[in-house]
Amino acid sequence: MSGTIDYGNLMHDAMRSLIRNVLLDVADNGLPGAHHFFITFDTSHPDAELADWLSDRYPDEMTVVMQHWYDNLEVTNDGFSITLNFGDAPEPLYVPYDAIRTFVDPSVEFGLRFEQREEESDNIKSAGKDKPLSQTEESELEVEEEPTKEAEIVSLDSFRKT
């Protein structure tokens, strides 16, 4: 057993499980009401599957929208496949949960943002691939680990009535 609890990875696993559960419900029942999703994912992830012309156009990341038209949504433990319409051209995609960078449902101002692991982040920065966040990411939840602090001792004497 390691000397620390890896809360960052545990939180990412929980958030990916939440996305999986939401997509399972949508696969079974369709999108309710005004719900729709903006999903940004790493197109260079080794398990991501998309048409060559899409990976050429979006070599680093891509944001897809699940709203009015989508087809063949299949959800697995590792990712999901879906057919989306790109300019009247239906294209199948497979997105592993590990490739997802953001998941946003603007209809209810909900969003998740996955911080990249340190080695991935260093590789992206060194390759000059950092991109500014889109306007839909304003309401996203960022999960960051707090730096550990030294314990602070507070004397109760200063609060006592004399």
Tab-separated table of N, CA and C in Angstrom:
chain	number	residue	atom	x	y	z
A	1	MET	N	0.852	-1.186	0.000
A	1	MET	CA	0.000	0.000	0.000
A	1	MET	C	0.889	1.236	0.000
A	2	SER	N	0.526	2.229	-0.777
A	2	SER	CA	1.335	3.438	-0.873
A	2	SER	C	1.131	4.304	0.367
A	3	GLY	N	2.025	5.300	0.494
A	3	GLY	CA	1.974	6.158	1.665
A	3	GLY	C	0.936	7.259	1.586
A	4	THR	N	0.288	7.441	0.422
A	4	THR	CA	-0.709	8.500	0.295
A	4	THR	C	-1.928	7.994	-0.459
A	5	ILE	N	-3.005	8.716	-0.312
A	5	ILE	CA	-4.230	8.429	-1.063
A	5	ILE	C	-4.219	9.348	-2.276
A	6	ASP	N	-4.368	8.781	-3.462
A	6	ASP	CA	-4.317	9.548	-4.703
A	6	ASP	C	-5.714	10.105	-5.019
A	7	TYR	N	-6.076	11.166	-4.330
A	7	TYR	CA	-7.415	11.743	-4.493
A	7	TYR	C	-7.667	12.231	-5.917
A	8	GLY	N	-6.647	12.744	-6.568
A	8	GLY	CA	-6.815	13.242	-7.936
A	8	GLY	C	-7.307	12.154	-8.874
A	9	ASN	N	-6.645	11.007	-8.876
A	9	ASN	CA	-7.063	9.913	-9.746
A	9	ASN	C	-8.398	9.316	-9.306
A	10	LEU	N	-8.630	9.246	-8.005
A	10	LEU	CA	-9.924	8.747	-7.524
A	10	LEU	C	-11.063	9.649	-7.984
A	11	MET	N	-10.837	10.959	-7.940
A	11	MET	CA	-11.870	11.906	-8.389
A	11	MET	C	-12.093	11.784	-9.896
A	12	HIS	N	-11.022	11.650	-10.662
A	12	HIS	CA	-11.179	11.483	-12.111
A	12	HIS	C	-11.970	10.219	-12.420
A	13	ASP	N	-11.690	9.124	-11.711
A	13	ASP	CA	-12.449	7.885	-11.921
A	13	ASP	C	-13.927	8.096	-11.605
A	14	ALA	N	-14.212	8.804	-10.524
A	14	ALA	CA	-15.610	9.067	-10.145
A	14	ALA	C	-16.300	9.937	-11.191
A	15	MET	N	-15.607	10.936	-11.701
A	15	MET	CA	-16.209	11.817	-12.707
A	15	MET	C	-16.441	11.073	-14.018
A	16	ARG	N	-15.513	10.191	-14.391
A	16	ARG	CA	-15.712	9.395	-15.608
A	16	ARG	C	-16.884	8.432	-15.424
A	17	SER	N	-17.049	7.904	-14.226
A	17	SER	CA	-18.185	7.042	-13.942
A	17	SER	C	-19.497	7.819	-14.056
A	18	LEU	N	-19.494	9.063	-13.607
A	18	LEU	CA	-20.676	9.916	-13.737
A	18	LEU	C	-21.025	10.110	-15.215
A	19	ILE	N	-20.023	10.392	-16.046
A	19	ILE	CA	-20.259	10.566	-17.484
A	19	ILE	C	-20.823	9.276	-18.071
A	20	ARG	N	-20.253	8.144	-17.710
A	20	ARG	CA	-20.733	6.849	-18.193
A	20	ARG	C	-22.196	6.651	-17.812
A	21	ASN	N	-22.565	6.930	-16.568
A	21	ASN	CA	-23.943	6.755	-16.118
A	21	ASN	C	-24.902	7.681	-16.857
A	22	VAL	N	-24.488	8.928	-17.085
A	22	VAL	CA	-25.325	9.871	-17.839
A	22	VAL	C	-25.527	9.355	-19.261
A	23	LEU	N	-24.443	8.913	-19.908
A	23	LEU	CA	-24.555	8.421	-21.283
A	23	LEU	C	-25.368	7.130	-21.366
A	24	LEU	N	-25.262	6.263	-20.362
A	24	LEU	CA	-26.100	5.054	-20.332
A	24	LEU	C	-27.576	5.422	-20.297
A	25	ASP	N	-27.925	6.420	-19.474
A	25	ASP	CA	-29.316	6.869	-19.392
A	25	ASP	C	-29.778	7.468	-20.719
A	26	VAL	N	-28.920	8.258	-21.345
A	26	VAL	CA	-29.265	8.854	-22.643
A	26	VAL	C	-29.414	7.771	-23.704
A	27	ALA	N	-28.561	6.752	-23.674
A	27	ALA	CA	-28.674	5.652	-24.639
A	27	ALA	C	-30.000	4.919	-24.475
A	28	ASP	N	-30.453	4.776	-23.231
A	28	ASP	CA	-31.710	4.067	-22.967
A	28	ASP	C	-32.944	4.929	-23.200
A	29	ASN	N	-32.858	6.221	-22.834
A	29	ASN	CA	-34.059	7.065	-22.798
A	29	ASN	C	-34.005	8.313	-23.677
A	30	GLY	N	-32.894	8.594	-24.300
A	30	GLY	CA	-32.753	9.814	-25.093
A	30	GLY	C	-32.414	10.998	-24.193
A	31	LEU	N	-32.096	12.122	-24.825
A	31	LEU	CA	-31.779	13.346	-24.080
A	31	LEU	C	-33.059	13.975	-23.558
A	32	PRO	N	-33.165	14.189	-22.252
A	32	PRO	CA	-34.387	14.796	-21.714
A	32	PRO	C	-34.366	16.325	-21.859
A	33	GLY	N	-35.527	16.892	-22.118
A	33	GLY	CA	-35.679	18.355	-22.117
A	33	GLY	C	-34.662	19.063	-22.984
A	34	ALA	N	-34.058	20.098	-22.420
A	34	ALA	CA	-33.095	20.925	-23.150
A	34	ALA	C	-31.651	20.456	-22.958
A	35	HIS	N	-31.457	19.314	-22.320
A	35	HIS	CA	-30.099	18.828	-22.083
A	35	HIS	C	-29.366	18.596	-23.400
A	36	HIS	N	-28.106	18.952	-23.419
A	36	HIS	CA	-27.200	18.652	-24.522
A	36	HIS	C	-25.777	18.737	-23.991
A	37	PHE	N	-24.856	18.103	-24.710
A	37	PHE	CA	-23.504	17.978	-24.186
A	37	PHE	C	-22.469	18.508	-25.162
A	38	PHE	N	-21.487	19.190	-24.625
A	38	PHE	CA	-20.266	19.540	-25.339
A	38	PHE	C	-19.184	18.646	-24.738
A	39	ILE	N	-18.595	17.813	-25.552
A	39	ILE	CA	-17.574	16.882	-25.071
A	39	ILE	C	-16.283	17.145	-25.839
A	40	THR	N	-15.269	17.581	-25.117
A	40	THR	CA	-13.959	17.803	-25.725
A	40	THR	C	-13.083	16.616	-25.377
A	41	PHE	N	-12.415	16.076	-26.405
A	41	PHE	CA	-11.565	14.910	-26.153
A	41	PHE	C	-10.267	15.005	-26.946
A	42	ASP	N	-9.292	14.247	-26.492
A	42	ASP	CA	-7.973	14.176	-27.094
A	42	ASP	C	-8.054	13.260	-28.313
A	43	THR	N	-7.934	13.845	-29.502
A	43	THR	CA	-8.040	13.048	-30.729
A	43	THR	C	-6.797	12.197	-30.980
A	44	SER	N	-5.709	12.505	-30.284
A	44	SER	CA	-4.488	11.721	-30.469
A	44	SER	C	-4.394	10.556	-29.472
A	45	HIS	N	-5.393	10.400	-28.613
A	45	HIS	CA	-5.411	9.282	-27.666
A	45	HIS	C	-5.328	7.980	-28.471
A	46	PRO	N	-4.500	7.031	-28.039
A	46	PRO	CA	-4.307	5.801	-28.828
A	46	PRO	C	-5.572	4.985	-29.057
A	47	ASP	N	-6.566	5.099	-28.184
A	47	ASP	CA	-7.790	4.313	-28.344
A	47	ASP	C	-8.942	5.086	-28.981
A	48	ALA	N	-8.758	6.390	-29.237
A	48	ALA	CA	-9.809	7.177	-29.894
A	48	ALA	C	-9.897	6.755	-31.358
A	49	GLU	N	-11.124	6.671	-31.843
A	49	GLU	CA	-11.343	6.292	-33.244
A	49	GLU	C	-12.194	7.355	-33.914
A	50	LEU	N	-11.661	7.924	-34.996
A	50	LEU	CA	-12.392	8.906	-35.777
A	50	LEU	C	-11.863	8.883	-37.198
A	51	ALA	N	-12.644	9.410	-38.125
A	51	ALA	CA	-12.262	9.417	-39.532
A	51	ALA	C	-10.940	10.160	-39.719
A	52	ASP	N	-10.168	9.727	-40.699
A	52	ASP	CA	-8.872	10.354	-40.964
A	52	ASP	C	-9.005	11.856	-41.202
A	53	TRP	N	-10.045	12.270	-41.928
A	53	TRP	CA	-10.170	13.697	-42.233
A	53	TRP	C	-10.449	14.508	-40.969
A	54	LEU	N	-11.119	13.894	-39.983
A	54	LEU	CA	-11.355	14.584	-38.718
A	54	LEU	C	-10.075	14.662	-37.882
A	55	SER	N	-9.320	13.571	-37.828
A	55	SER	CA	-8.067	13.623	-37.064
A	55	SER	C	-7.049	14.540	-37.725
A	56	ASP	N	-7.081	14.663	-39.046
A	56	ASP	CA	-6.203	15.631	-39.732
A	56	ASP	C	-6.608	17.056	-39.400
A	57	ARG	N	-7.905	17.292	-39.352
A	57	ARG	CA	-8.408	18.642	-39.068
A	57	ARG	C	-8.258	18.997	-37.592
A	58	TYR	N	-8.378	18.003	-36.722
A	58	TYR	CA	-8.276	18.217	-35.270
A	58	TYR	C	-7.209	17.274	-34.699
A	59	PRO	N	-5.924	17.588	-34.905
A	59	PRO	CA	-4.862	16.664	-34.492
A	59	PRO	C	-4.667	16.571	-32.979
A	60	ASP	N	-5.134	17.548	-32.207
A	60	ASP	CA	-4.904	17.556	-30.764
A	60	ASP	C	-6.167	17.261	-29.973
A	61	GLU	N	-7.189	18.064	-30.201
A	61	GLU	CA	-8.449	17.865	-29.483
A	61	GLU	C	-9.594	18.346	-30.346
A	62	MET	N	-10.764	17.888	-29.969
A	62	MET	CA	-11.974	18.194	-30.728
A	62	MET	C	-13.132	18.278	-29.756
A	63	THR	N	-14.039	19.200	-30.008
A	63	THR	CA	-15.265	19.303	-29.212
A	63	THR	C	-16.436	18.880	-30.083
A	64	VAL	N	-17.186	17.900	-29.606
A	64	VAL	CA	-18.380	17.450	-30.317
A	64	VAL	C	-19.602	17.847	-29.501
A	65	VAL	N	-20.717	17.984	-30.190
A	65	VAL	CA	-21.970	18.368	-29.545
A	65	VAL	C	-22.976	17.242	-29.734
A	66	MET	N	-23.521	16.790	-28.623
A	66	MET	CA	-24.618	15.822	-28.647
A	66	MET	C	-25.888	16.582	-28.329
A	67	GLN	N	-26.707	16.805	-29.355
A	67	GLN	CA	-27.919	17.573	-29.101
A	67	GLN	C	-29.065	17.068	-29.951
A	68	HIS	N	-29.249	17.641	-31.125
A	68	HIS	CA	-30.435	17.331	-31.924
A	68	HIS	C	-30.331	16.007	-32.674
A	69	TRP	N	-29.155	15.772	-33.257
A	69	TRP	CA	-29.019	14.572	-34.064
A	69	TRP	C	-27.780	13.793	-33.645
A	70	TYR	N	-27.991	12.582	-33.235
A	70	TYR	CA	-26.922	11.628	-32.981
A	70	TYR	C	-27.538	10.255	-33.180
A	71	ASP	N	-26.686	9.270	-33.422
A	71	ASP	CA	-27.197	7.934	-33.683
A	71	ASP	C	-26.206	6.909	-33.137
A	72	ASN	N	-26.687	5.702	-32.936
A	72	ASN	CA	-25.846	4.567	-32.567
A	72	ASN	C	-25.009	4.808	-31.313
A	73	LEU	N	-25.583	5.430	-30.295
A	73	LEU	CA	-24.858	5.643	-29.050
A	73	LEU	C	-24.739	4.314	-28.311
A	74	GLU	N	-23.494	3.873	-28.134
A	74	GLU	CA	-23.223	2.647	-27.387
A	74	GLU	C	-22.215	2.987	-26.293
A	75	VAL	N	-22.559	2.624	-25.073
A	75	VAL	CA	-21.745	2.983	-23.910
A	75	VAL	C	-21.144	1.710	-23.322
A	76	THR	N	-19.822	1.741	-23.110
A	76	THR	CA	-19.129	0.602	-22.506
A	76	THR	C	-18.431	1.073	-21.227
A	77	ASN	N	-17.736	0.169	-20.589
A	77	ASN	CA	-16.994	0.532	-19.382
A	77	ASN	C	-15.792	1.426	-19.680
A	78	ASP	N	-15.278	1.370	-20.907
A	78	ASP	CA	-14.063	2.114	-21.245
A	78	ASP	C	-14.299	3.367	-22.060
A	79	GLY	N	-15.463	3.488	-22.697
A	79	GLY	CA	-15.731	4.650	-23.535
A	79	GLY	C	-17.087	4.528	-24.192
A	80	PHE	N	-17.308	5.377	-25.180
A	80	PHE	CA	-18.583	5.327	-25.889
A	80	PHE	C	-18.354	5.530	-27.375
A	81	SER	N	-19.241	4.941	-28.164
A	81	SER	CA	-19.225	5.168	-29.605
A	81	SER	C	-20.531	5.847	-29.972
A	82	ILE	N	-20.437	6.666	-30.997
A	82	ILE	CA	-21.591	7.459	-31.419
A	82	ILE	C	-21.383	7.872	-32.865
A	83	THR	N	-22.475	8.051	-33.575
A	83	THR	CA	-22.406	8.614	-34.917
A	83	THR	C	-22.957	10.027	-34.836
A	84	LEU	N	-22.157	10.987	-35.303
A	84	LEU	CA	-22.548	12.395	-35.300
A	84	LEU	C	-22.513	12.935	-36.721
A	85	ASN	N	-23.220	14.027	-36.930
A	85	ASN	CA	-23.332	14.638	-38.244
A	85	ASN	C	-22.334	15.784	-38.379
A	86	PHE	N	-21.422	15.682	-39.337
A	86	PHE	CA	-20.454	16.737	-39.614
A	86	PHE	C	-20.738	17.285	-41.007
A	87	GLY	N	-21.510	18.379	-41.064
A	87	GLY	CA	-21.842	18.973	-42.361
A	87	GLY	C	-22.548	17.998	-43.274
A	88	ASP	N	-23.607	17.390	-42.812
A	88	ASP	CA	-24.397	16.402	-43.551
A	88	ASP	C	-23.623	15.132	-43.885
A	89	ALA	N	-22.535	14.886	-43.155
A	89	ALA	CA	-21.785	13.646	-43.329
A	89	ALA	C	-21.747	12.911	-41.994
A	90	PRO	N	-22.577	11.876	-41.835
A	90	PRO	CA	-22.554	11.107	-40.587
A	90	PRO	C	-21.209	10.391	-40.435
A	91	GLU	N	-20.607	10.544	-39.268
A	91	GLU	CA	-19.313	9.917	-38.995
A	91	GLU	C	-19.349	9.205	-37.647
A	92	PRO	N	-18.932	7.945	-37.624
A	92	PRO	CA	-18.835	7.238	-36.347
A	92	PRO	C	-17.578	7.668	-35.587
A	93	LEU	N	-17.687	7.733	-34.263
A	93	LEU	CA	-16.567	8.066	-33.385
A	93	LEU	C	-16.545	7.073	-32.239
A	94	TYR	N	-15.356	6.836	-31.711
A	94	TYR	CA	-15.229	6.126	-30.444
A	94	TYR	C	-14.370	7.000	-29.549
A	95	VAL	N	-14.902	7.327	-28.360
A	95	VAL	CA	-14.202	8.198	-27.419
A	95	VAL	C	-13.998	7.437	-26.117
A	96	PRO	N	-12.740	7.106	-25.793
A	96	PRO	CA	-12.489	6.496	-24.489
A	96	PRO	C	-12.644	7.543	-23.391
A	97	TYR	N	-13.119	7.131	-22.231
A	97	TYR	CA	-13.302	8.088	-21.138
A	97	TYR	C	-11.988	8.761	-20.763
A	98	ASP	N	-10.874	8.026	-20.874
A	98	ASP	CA	-9.563	8.603	-20.560
A	98	ASP	C	-9.184	9.739	-21.496
A	99	ALA	N	-9.811	9.814	-22.678
A	99	ALA	CA	-9.484	10.863	-23.644
A	99	ALA	C	-10.287	12.140	-23.405
A	100	ILE	N	-11.346	12.069	-22.594
A	100	ILE	CA	-12.211	13.229	-22.381
A	100	ILE	C	-11.477	14.280	-21.561
A	101	ARG	N	-11.509	15.504	-22.056
A	101	ARG	CA	-10.902	16.632	-21.345
A	101	ARG	C	-11.969	17.487	-20.664
A	102	THR	N	-13.109	17.669	-21.329
A	102	THR	CA	-14.217	18.406	-20.714
A	102	THR	C	-15.537	17.754	-21.103
A	103	PHE	N	-16.481	17.854	-20.188
A	103	PHE	CA	-17.846	17.386	-20.414
A	103	PHE	C	-18.743	18.469	-19.847
A	104	VAL	N	-19.537	19.105	-20.708
A	104	VAL	CA	-20.355	20.244	-20.286
A	104	VAL	C	-21.791	20.043	-20.747
A	105	ASP	N	-22.729	20.317	-19.838
A	105	ASP	CA	-24.152	20.377	-20.182
A	105	ASP	C	-24.602	21.802	-19.886
A	106	PRO	N	-24.544	22.690	-20.895
A	106	PRO	CA	-24.855	24.101	-20.641
A	106	PRO	C	-26.306	24.358	-20.260
A	107	SER	N	-27.205	23.406	-20.517
A	107	SER	CA	-28.611	23.630	-20.195
A	107	SER	C	-28.832	23.733	-18.688
A	108	VAL	N	-27.933	23.133	-17.914
A	108	VAL	CA	-28.047	23.186	-16.455
A	108	VAL	C	-26.773	23.731	-15.809
A	109	GLU	N	-25.918	24.343	-16.636
A	109	GLU	CA	-24.666	24.938	-16.164
A	109	GLU	C	-23.829	23.933	-15.375
A	110	PHE	N	-23.671	22.743	-15.948
A	110	PHE	CA	-22.863	21.702	-15.329
A	110	PHE	C	-21.677	21.399	-16.222
A	111	GLY	N	-20.520	21.227	-15.618
A	111	GLY	CA	-19.362	20.872	-16.415
A	111	GLY	C	-18.282	20.198	-15.594
A	112	LEU	N	-17.539	19.349	-16.264
A	112	LEU	CA	-16.392	18.686	-15.665
A	112	LEU	C	-15.178	18.967	-16.539
A	113	ARG	N	-14.069	19.174	-15.895
A	113	ARG	CA	-12.825	19.397	-16.627
A	113	ARG	C	-11.769	18.491	-16.012
A	114	PHE	N	-11.135	17.714	-16.861
A	114	PHE	CA	-10.113	16.788	-16.401
A	114	PHE	C	-8.750	17.424	-16.590
A	115	GLU	N	-8.059	17.586	-15.471
A	115	GLU	CA	-6.690	18.084	-15.545
A	115	GLU	C	-5.835	16.968	-16.110
A	116	GLN	N	-4.919	17.336	-16.972
A	116	GLN	CA	-4.048	16.324	-17.559
A	116	GLN	C	-2.974	15.937	-16.568
A	117	ARG	N	-2.569	14.694	-16.650
A	117	ARG	CA	-1.478	14.239	-15.789
A	117	ARG	C	-0.234	15.037	-16.114
A	118	GLU	N	0.644	15.150	-15.149
A	118	GLU	CA	1.812	16.004	-15.260
A	118	GLU	C	2.642	15.703	-16.500
A	119	GLU	N	2.924	14.429	-16.770
A	119	GLU	CA	3.763	14.104	-17.922
A	119	GLU	C	3.070	14.459	-19.223
A	120	GLU	N	1.719	14.275	-19.310
A	120	GLU	CA	0.969	14.660	-20.500
A	120	GLU	C	0.997	16.163	-20.666
A	121	SER	N	0.785	16.874	-19.579
A	121	SER	CA	0.768	18.331	-19.622
A	121	SER	C	2.120	18.863	-20.071
A	122	ASP	N	3.231	18.292	-19.566
A	122	ASP	CA	4.562	18.726	-19.971
A	122	ASP	C	4.789	18.488	-21.453
A	123	ASN	N	4.340	17.321	-21.955
A	123	ASN	CA	4.499	17.026	-23.377
A	123	ASN	C	3.716	17.999	-24.234
A	124	ILE	N	2.498	18.329	-23.829
A	124	ILE	CA	1.677	19.249	-24.600
A	124	ILE	C	2.285	20.644	-24.590
A	125	LYS	N	2.739	21.108	-23.421
A	125	LYS	CA	3.338	22.433	-23.350
A	125	LYS	C	4.593	22.508	-24.205
A	126	SER	N	5.415	21.450	-24.159
A	126	SER	CA	6.652	21.485	-24.927
A	126	SER	C	6.368	21.443	-26.416
A	127	ALA	N	5.230	20.877	-26.802
A	127	ALA	CA	4.881	20.839	-28.216
A	127	ALA	C	4.094	22.070	-28.636
A	128	GLY	N	3.813	22.976	-27.711
A	128	GLY	CA	3.085	24.203	-28.038
A	128	GLY	C	1.630	23.974	-28.354
A	129	LYS	N	1.007	23.005	-27.732
A	129	LYS	CA	-0.367	22.651	-28.072
A	129	LYS	C	-1.392	23.190	-27.086
A	130	ASP	N	-0.996	24.039	-26.152
A	130	ASP	CA	-1.980	24.580	-25.210
A	130	ASP	C	-2.957	25.470	-25.955
A	131	LYS	N	-4.221	25.348	-25.635
A	131	LYS	CA	-5.254	26.155	-26.274
A	131	LYS	C	-6.065	26.851	-25.200
A	132	PRO	N	-6.573	28.054	-25.489
A	132	PRO	CA	-7.426	28.712	-24.500
A	132	PRO	C	-8.731	27.946	-24.342
A	133	LEU	N	-9.330	28.065	-23.167
A	133	LEU	CA	-10.590	27.395	-22.890
A	133	LEU	C	-11.713	28.079	-23.642
A	134	SER	N	-12.711	27.313	-24.023
A	134	SER	CA	-13.856	27.884	-24.718
A	134	SER	C	-14.800	28.538	-23.719
A	135	GLN	N	-15.728	29.327	-24.240
A	135	GLN	CA	-16.659	30.025	-23.357
A	135	GLN	C	-17.574	29.076	-22.618
A	136	THR	N	-17.770	27.858	-23.125
A	136	THR	CA	-18.656	26.913	-22.449
A	136	THR	C	-18.021	26.346	-21.199
A	137	GLU	N	-16.738	26.553	-21.017
A	137	GLU	CA	-16.064	25.976	-19.878
A	137	GLU	C	-16.079	26.873	-18.653
A	138	GLU	N	-16.778	28.007	-18.738
A	138	GLU	CA	-16.831	28.939	-17.621
A	138	GLU	C	-17.423	28.312	-16.370
A	139	SER	N	-18.405	27.422	-16.546
A	139	SER	CA	-19.109	26.876	-15.388
A	139	SER	C	-18.571	25.513	-14.977
A	140	GLU	N	-17.401	25.154	-15.483
A	140	GLU	CA	-16.881	23.831	-15.204
A	140	GLU	C	-16.318	23.702	-13.799
A	141	LEU	N	-16.335	22.489	-13.350
A	141	LEU	CA	-15.756	22.147	-12.060
A	141	LEU	C	-14.311	21.762	-12.290
A	142	GLU	N	-13.389	22.451	-11.643
A	142	GLU	CA	-11.993	22.090	-11.725
A	142	GLU	C	-11.607	21.352	-10.461
A	143	VAL	N	-10.950	20.249	-10.640
A	143	VAL	CA	-10.500	19.465	-9.505
A	143	VAL	C	-8.990	19.619	-9.408
A	144	GLU	N	-8.547	20.269	-8.360
A	144	GLU	CA	-7.128	20.452	-8.136
A	144	GLU	C	-6.816	19.997	-6.726
A	145	GLU	N	-5.656	19.402	-6.576
A	145	GLU	CA	-5.251	18.985	-5.246
A	145	GLU	C	-4.686	20.189	-4.507
A	146	GLU	N	-5.130	20.372	-3.284
A	146	GLU	CA	-4.623	21.452	-2.445
A	146	GLU	C	-3.229	21.101	-1.965
A	147	PRO	N	-2.309	22.074	-1.944
A	147	PRO	CA	-0.995	21.778	-1.390
A	147	PRO	C	-1.121	21.501	0.106
A	148	THR	N	-0.284	20.601	0.571
A	148	THR	CA	-0.345	20.278	1.994
A	148	THR	C	0.195	21.450	2.795
A	149	LYS	N	-0.456	21.741	3.913
A	149	LYS	CA	-0.079	22.864	4.766
A	149	LYS	C	0.409	22.324	6.095
A	150	GLU	N	1.262	23.091	6.722
A	150	GLU	CA	1.707	22.744	8.064
A	150	GLU	C	0.531	22.951	9.020
A	151	ALA	N	0.452	22.160	10.047
A	151	ALA	CA	-0.612	22.299	11.040
A	151	ALA	C	-0.455	23.633	11.759
A	152	GLU	N	-1.572	24.279	11.975
A	152	GLU	CA	-1.556	25.570	12.668
A	152	GLU	C	-2.197	25.375	14.043
A	153	ILE	N	-1.506	25.798	15.073
A	153	ILE	CA	-2.011	25.667	16.439
A	153	ILE	C	-2.631	26.994	16.834
A	154	VAL	N	-3.872	26.924	17.250
A	154	VAL	CA	-4.586	28.129	17.664
A	154	VAL	C	-4.841	28.040	19.162
A	155	SER	N	-4.488	29.076	19.868
A	155	SER	CA	-4.712	29.108	21.303
A	155	SER	C	-6.124	29.590	21.581
A	156	LEU	N	-6.865	28.863	22.378
A	156	LEU	CA	-8.233	29.239	22.709
A	156	LEU	C	-8.287	30.368	23.740
A	157	ASP	N	-7.165	30.672	24.389
A	157	ASP	CA	-7.128	31.722	25.402
A	157	ASP	C	-7.575	33.060	24.837
A	158	SER	N	-7.252	33.327	23.582
A	158	SER	CA	-7.606	34.626	23.012
A	158	SER	C	-9.111	34.764	22.776
A	159	PHE	N	-9.870	33.653	22.795
A	159	PHE	CA	-11.314	33.699	22.567
A	159	PHE	C	-12.114	33.666	23.868
A	160	ARG	N	-11.466	33.460	24.959
A	160	ARG	CA	-12.181	33.326	26.236
A	160	ARG	C	-12.549	34.697	26.785
A	161	LYS	N	-13.721	34.717	27.440
A	161	LYS	CA	-14.152	35.956	28.104
A	161	LYS	C	-13.497	36.027	29.466
A	162	THR	N	-13.025	37.195	29.823
A	162	THR	CA	-12.382	37.338	31.132
A	162	THR	C	-13.242	38.114	32.093
